[in-house]
Amino acid sequence: MNTKYITLLIAFGTLTACGGGGGGGGDSSGGGSTGNTTEAAPEPVPAPVTVSVSRTMGDLSIPDTLDYKPIEDYSLDIDASNDVTGRAFASVYTEYEDDGSGVLTPVYDSKIASTSLNNGSAQIDFSAAEHVDAFLVEIWTYDGNPPAQKLVSASSNNLAW
């Protein structure tokens, strides 16, 4: 009885492992099989290995000759003594909007320097990003008039009104 059982189990396992005989995929004629052909199972593709790399400042390679300075130092000399009588205040902006009529509106969050003028004159030392092309300088007087405005090119570190 054990041999019958073992033989039956082996036969069932062989039929199952080989696909149960017959071949055809969808052909109901039952013919076309030329023998016991087994198709090789495709090789499993291994999952890509993800390696986490932890980097530190020591991994950076920076040449000793690198001289990167994204900030420029400027000195602005204001002499508006011919235009300003009395108390006045100067502000320097890096961003402004031009409405096309010659009136410039500063972006107030971009103010980088300000000072009061003494007899219409002042010197302001400040730093700004190297990408700034021009500064808007405004001189406010306390007489209620709109401010005097001037665009000053950032092509030099020594600027003048």
PDB file of C-alpha atoms in Angstrom:
ATOM      1  CA  MET A   1       0.000   0.000   0.000  1.00  0.00           C
ATOM      2  CA  ASN A   2       2.838   2.385   0.786  1.00  0.00           C
ATOM      3  CA  THR A   3       4.445   1.815  -2.612  1.00  0.00           C
ATOM      4  CA  LYS A   4       1.176   2.533  -4.396  1.00  0.00           C
ATOM      5  CA  TYR A   5       0.770   5.689  -2.399  1.00  0.00           C
ATOM      6  CA  ILE A   6       4.376   6.813  -3.040  1.00  0.00           C
ATOM      7  CA  THR A   7       4.123   5.989  -6.767  1.00  0.00           C
ATOM      8  CA  LEU A   8       0.876   7.916  -7.056  1.00  0.00           C
ATOM      9  CA  LEU A   9       2.428  10.866  -5.234  1.00  0.00           C
ATOM     10  CA  ILE A  10       5.497  10.858  -7.534  1.00  0.00           C
ATOM     11  CA  ALA A  11       3.299  10.647 -10.652  1.00  0.00           C
ATOM     12  CA  PHE A  12       1.115  13.510  -9.444  1.00  0.00           C
ATOM     13  CA  GLY A  13       4.179  15.597  -8.609  1.00  0.00           C
ATOM     14  CA  THR A  14       5.722  14.931 -12.016  1.00  0.00           C
ATOM     15  CA  LEU A  15       2.543  15.882 -13.852  1.00  0.00           C
ATOM     16  CA  THR A  16       2.146  19.014 -11.822  1.00  0.00           C
ATOM     17  CA  ALA A  17       5.786  20.043 -12.217  1.00  0.00           C
ATOM     18  CA  CYS A  18       5.735  19.508 -15.961  1.00  0.00           C
ATOM     19  CA  GLY A  19       2.518  21.331 -16.570  1.00  0.00           C
ATOM     20  CA  GLY A  20       0.186  18.368 -16.604  1.00  0.00           C
ATOM     21  CA  GLY A  21       1.016  17.126 -20.063  1.00  0.00           C
ATOM     22  CA  GLY A  22      -0.616  18.442 -23.208  1.00  0.00           C
ATOM     23  CA  GLY A  23       0.836  21.603 -24.565  1.00  0.00           C
ATOM     24  CA  GLY A  24      -1.189  23.819 -26.640  1.00  0.00           C
ATOM     25  CA  GLY A  25      -2.226  27.131 -25.082  1.00  0.00           C
ATOM     26  CA  GLY A  26      -5.745  27.627 -26.196  1.00  0.00           C
ATOM     27  CA  ASP A  27      -5.846  25.075 -29.040  1.00  0.00           C
ATOM     28  CA  SER A  28      -8.663  22.642 -28.268  1.00  0.00           C
ATOM     29  CA  SER A  29      -7.736  20.106 -30.913  1.00  0.00           C
ATOM     30  CA  GLY A  30      -5.554  18.292 -28.408  1.00  0.00           C
ATOM     31  CA  GLY A  31      -2.869  17.661 -30.983  1.00  0.00           C
ATOM     32  CA  GLY A  32       0.281  19.424 -31.816  1.00  0.00           C
ATOM     33  CA  SER A  33       2.306  18.120 -28.911  1.00  0.00           C
ATOM     34  CA  THR A  34       5.478  16.490 -30.121  1.00  0.00           C
ATOM     35  CA  GLY A  35       6.718  15.275 -26.796  1.00  0.00           C
ATOM     36  CA  ASN A  36       7.470  16.315 -23.312  1.00  0.00           C
ATOM     37  CA  THR A  37       8.917  19.783 -23.783  1.00  0.00           C
ATOM     38  CA  THR A  38       9.354  21.956 -20.805  1.00  0.00           C
ATOM     39  CA  GLU A  39       9.835  25.646 -21.067  1.00  0.00           C
ATOM     40  CA  ALA A  40      12.526  27.060 -18.861  1.00  0.00           C
ATOM     41  CA  ALA A  41      11.208  29.426 -16.247  1.00  0.00           C
ATOM     42  CA  PRO A  42      12.537  32.964 -16.740  1.00  0.00           C
ATOM     43  CA  GLU A  43      15.381  33.948 -14.501  1.00  0.00           C
ATOM     44  CA  PRO A  44      14.128  36.089 -11.639  1.00  0.00           C
ATOM     45  CA  VAL A  45      15.424  39.631 -11.877  1.00  0.00           C
ATOM     46  CA  PRO A  46      16.965  40.691  -8.583  1.00  0.00           C
ATOM     47  CA  ALA A  47      15.639  43.883  -7.070  1.00  0.00           C
ATOM     48  CA  PRO A  48      18.027  46.832  -7.415  1.00  0.00           C
ATOM     49  CA  VAL A  49      20.128  47.352  -4.365  1.00  0.00           C
ATOM     50  CA  THR A  50      19.714  50.777  -2.812  1.00  0.00           C
ATOM     51  CA  VAL A  51      22.702  51.955  -0.857  1.00  0.00           C
ATOM     52  CA  SER A  52      22.306  54.926   1.420  1.00  0.00           C
ATOM     53  CA  VAL A  53      25.379  57.132   1.406  1.00  0.00           C
ATOM     54  CA  SER A  54      25.982  59.447   4.300  1.00  0.00           C
ATOM     55  CA  ARG A  55      28.120  62.420   3.303  1.00  0.00           C
ATOM     56  CA  THR A  56      30.020  64.787   5.515  1.00  0.00           C
ATOM     57  CA  MET A  57      31.812  68.089   5.033  1.00  0.00           C
ATOM     58  CA  GLY A  58      35.054  66.120   4.871  1.00  0.00           C
ATOM     59  CA  ASP A  59      33.863  64.527   1.613  1.00  0.00           C
ATOM     60  CA  LEU A  60      33.911  67.889  -0.198  1.00  0.00           C
ATOM     61  CA  SER A  61      36.807  68.612  -2.469  1.00  0.00           C
ATOM     62  CA  ILE A  62      37.385  72.362  -2.678  1.00  0.00           C
ATOM     63  CA  PRO A  63      40.567  73.745  -4.194  1.00  0.00           C
ATOM     64  CA  ASP A  64      42.590  76.059  -1.984  1.00  0.00           C
ATOM     65  CA  THR A  65      42.572  78.686  -4.732  1.00  0.00           C
ATOM     66  CA  LEU A  66      38.775  79.058  -4.709  1.00  0.00           C
ATOM     67  CA  ASP A  67      37.833  82.631  -3.861  1.00  0.00           C
ATOM     68  CA  TYR A  68      34.034  82.655  -3.780  1.00  0.00           C
ATOM     69  CA  LYS A  69      32.581  85.778  -2.241  1.00  0.00           C
ATOM     70  CA  PRO A  70      28.876  86.215  -3.034  1.00  0.00           C
ATOM     71  CA  ILE A  71      28.720  89.496  -1.113  1.00  0.00           C
ATOM     72  CA  GLU A  72      30.273  92.769  -2.265  1.00  0.00           C
ATOM     73  CA  ASP A  73      31.129  95.725  -0.038  1.00  0.00           C
ATOM     74  CA  TYR A  74      30.059  99.181  -1.207  1.00  0.00           C
ATOM     75  CA  SER A  75      30.586 102.740  -0.078  1.00  0.00           C
ATOM     76  CA  LEU A  76      28.031 105.363  -1.148  1.00  0.00           C
ATOM     77  CA  ASP A  77      28.921 109.052  -0.912  1.00  0.00           C
ATOM     78  CA  ILE A  78      25.853 111.292  -0.989  1.00  0.00           C
ATOM     79  CA  ASP A  79      26.222 114.998  -1.673  1.00  0.00           C
ATOM     80  CA  ALA A  80      22.770 116.466  -2.169  1.00  0.00           C
ATOM     81  CA  SER A  81      23.572 119.754  -0.459  1.00  0.00           C
ATOM     82  CA  ASN A  82      22.339 121.706  -3.521  1.00  0.00           C
ATOM     83  CA  ASP A  83      18.984 119.883  -3.487  1.00  0.00           C
ATOM     84  CA  VAL A  84      18.323 119.380   0.213  1.00  0.00           C
ATOM     85  CA  THR A  85      17.911 122.088   2.795  1.00  0.00           C
ATOM     86  CA  GLY A  86      17.111 120.988   6.286  1.00  0.00           C
ATOM     87  CA  ARG A  87      16.690 117.508   7.651  1.00  0.00           C
ATOM     88  CA  ALA A  88      16.751 114.544   5.270  1.00  0.00           C
ATOM     89  CA  PHE A  89      17.012 110.784   5.346  1.00  0.00           C
ATOM     90  CA  ALA A  90      18.503 108.427   2.701  1.00  0.00           C
ATOM     91  CA  SER A  91      17.568 104.808   1.983  1.00  0.00           C
ATOM     92  CA  VAL A  92      19.226 102.288  -0.350  1.00  0.00           C
ATOM     93  CA  TYR A  93      17.246  99.468  -2.008  1.00  0.00           C
ATOM     94  CA  THR A  94      18.335  96.509  -4.155  1.00  0.00           C
ATOM     95  CA  GLU A  95      14.911  95.900  -5.725  1.00  0.00           C
ATOM     96  CA  TYR A  96      12.424  98.297  -7.262  1.00  0.00           C
ATOM     97  CA  GLU A  97       9.642  98.428  -9.828  1.00  0.00           C
ATOM     98  CA  ASP A  98       9.511 100.809 -12.775  1.00  0.00           C
ATOM     99  CA  ASP A  99       6.001 101.824 -13.864  1.00  0.00           C
ATOM    100  CA  GLY A 100       7.302 103.115 -17.206  1.00  0.00           C
ATOM    101  CA  SER A 101       6.749 106.801 -16.446  1.00  0.00           C
ATOM    102  CA  GLY A 102      10.074 107.247 -14.684  1.00  0.00           C
ATOM    103  CA  VAL A 103       8.670 106.734 -11.206  1.00  0.00           C
ATOM    104  CA  LEU A 104      10.448 103.964  -9.351  1.00  0.00           C
ATOM    105  CA  THR A 105       8.747 102.166  -6.496  1.00  0.00           C
ATOM    106  CA  PRO A 106      11.131 100.455  -4.092  1.00  0.00           C
ATOM    107  CA  VAL A 107      10.454  96.991  -2.744  1.00  0.00           C
ATOM    108  CA  TYR A 108      10.631  98.009   0.884  1.00  0.00           C
ATOM    109  CA  ASP A 109      11.782  94.577   2.066  1.00  0.00           C
ATOM    110  CA  SER A 110      14.923  95.024  -0.043  1.00  0.00           C
ATOM    111  CA  LYS A 111      16.207  98.048   1.913  1.00  0.00           C
ATOM    112  CA  ILE A 112      19.839  97.355   2.788  1.00  0.00           C
ATOM    113  CA  ALA A 113      21.008 100.668   4.242  1.00  0.00           C
ATOM    114  CA  SER A 114      19.685 103.966   5.537  1.00  0.00           C
ATOM    115  CA  THR A 115      21.020 107.003   7.336  1.00  0.00           C
ATOM    116  CA  SER A 116      20.238 110.611   8.056  1.00  0.00           C
ATOM    117  CA  LEU A 117      21.919 113.351   6.038  1.00  0.00           C
ATOM    118  CA  ASN A 118      23.959 116.077   7.675  1.00  0.00           C
ATOM    119  CA  ASN A 119      23.733 119.307   5.631  1.00  0.00           C
ATOM    120  CA  GLY A 120      22.684 117.201   2.619  1.00  0.00           C
ATOM    121  CA  SER A 121      25.673 114.851   2.833  1.00  0.00           C
ATOM    122  CA  ALA A 122      26.332 111.365   4.131  1.00  0.00           C
ATOM    123  CA  GLN A 123      28.466 108.312   3.585  1.00  0.00           C
ATOM    124  CA  ILE A 124      26.911 104.856   3.806  1.00  0.00           C
ATOM    125  CA  ASP A 125      28.932 101.638   3.892  1.00  0.00           C
ATOM    126  CA  PHE A 126      26.931  98.494   3.158  1.00  0.00           C
ATOM    127  CA  SER A 127      27.121  95.008   1.659  1.00  0.00           C
ATOM    128  CA  ALA A 128      24.949  93.510  -1.067  1.00  0.00           C
ATOM    129  CA  ALA A 129      24.744  90.360  -3.141  1.00  0.00           C
ATOM    130  CA  GLU A 130      27.057  90.271  -6.137  1.00  0.00           C
ATOM    131  CA  HIS A 131      24.185  89.851  -8.611  1.00  0.00           C
ATOM    132  CA  VAL A 132      22.773  93.344  -7.924  1.00  0.00           C
ATOM    133  CA  ASP A 133      23.233  95.602 -10.970  1.00  0.00           C
ATOM    134  CA  ALA A 134      21.943  98.895  -9.560  1.00  0.00           C
ATOM    135  CA  PHE A 135      20.737 100.416  -6.313  1.00  0.00           C
ATOM    136  CA  LEU A 136      17.784 102.709  -5.882  1.00  0.00           C
ATOM    137  CA  VAL A 137      18.715 105.565  -3.556  1.00  0.00           C
ATOM    138  CA  GLU A 138      15.936 107.724  -2.130  1.00  0.00           C
ATOM    139  CA  ILE A 139      16.368 110.921  -0.164  1.00  0.00           C
ATOM    140  CA  TRP A 140      13.384 111.811   1.970  1.00  0.00           C
ATOM    141  CA  THR A 141      12.910 115.292   3.321  1.00  0.00           C
ATOM    142  CA  TYR A 142      10.629 116.195   6.181  1.00  0.00           C
ATOM    143  CA  ASP A 143       8.700 118.815   4.179  1.00  0.00           C
ATOM    144  CA  GLY A 144       6.147 116.311   2.829  1.00  0.00           C
ATOM    145  CA  ASN A 145       7.433 116.230  -0.766  1.00  0.00           C
ATOM    146  CA  PRO A 146       8.003 112.927  -2.581  1.00  0.00           C
ATOM    147  CA  PRO A 147      11.532 111.554  -2.236  1.00  0.00           C
ATOM    148  CA  ALA A 148      14.315 112.400  -4.654  1.00  0.00           C
ATOM    149  CA  GLN A 149      15.352 109.195  -6.434  1.00  0.00           C
ATOM    150  CA  LYS A 150      18.458 108.096  -8.258  1.00  0.00           C
ATOM    151  CA  LEU A 151      19.588 104.779  -9.707  1.00  0.00           C
ATOM    152  CA  VAL A 152      23.230 104.164  -8.898  1.00  0.00           C
ATOM    153  CA  SER A 153      25.112 101.522 -10.899  1.00  0.00           C
ATOM    154  CA  ALA A 154      26.780  98.770  -8.884  1.00  0.00           C
ATOM    155  CA  SER A 155      29.650  98.518 -11.377  1.00  0.00           C
ATOM    156  CA  SER A 156      32.085  99.976  -8.837  1.00  0.00           C
ATOM    157  CA  ASN A 157      32.447  99.554  -5.096  1.00  0.00           C
ATOM    158  CA  ASN A 158      32.651 103.335  -4.635  1.00  0.00           C
ATOM    159  CA  LEU A 159      29.274 104.849  -5.452  1.00  0.00           C
ATOM    160  CA  ALA A 160      28.234 108.485  -5.608  1.00  0.00           C
ATOM    161  CA  TRP A 161      24.935 110.411  -5.671  1.00  0.00           C
TER     162      TRP A 161
END
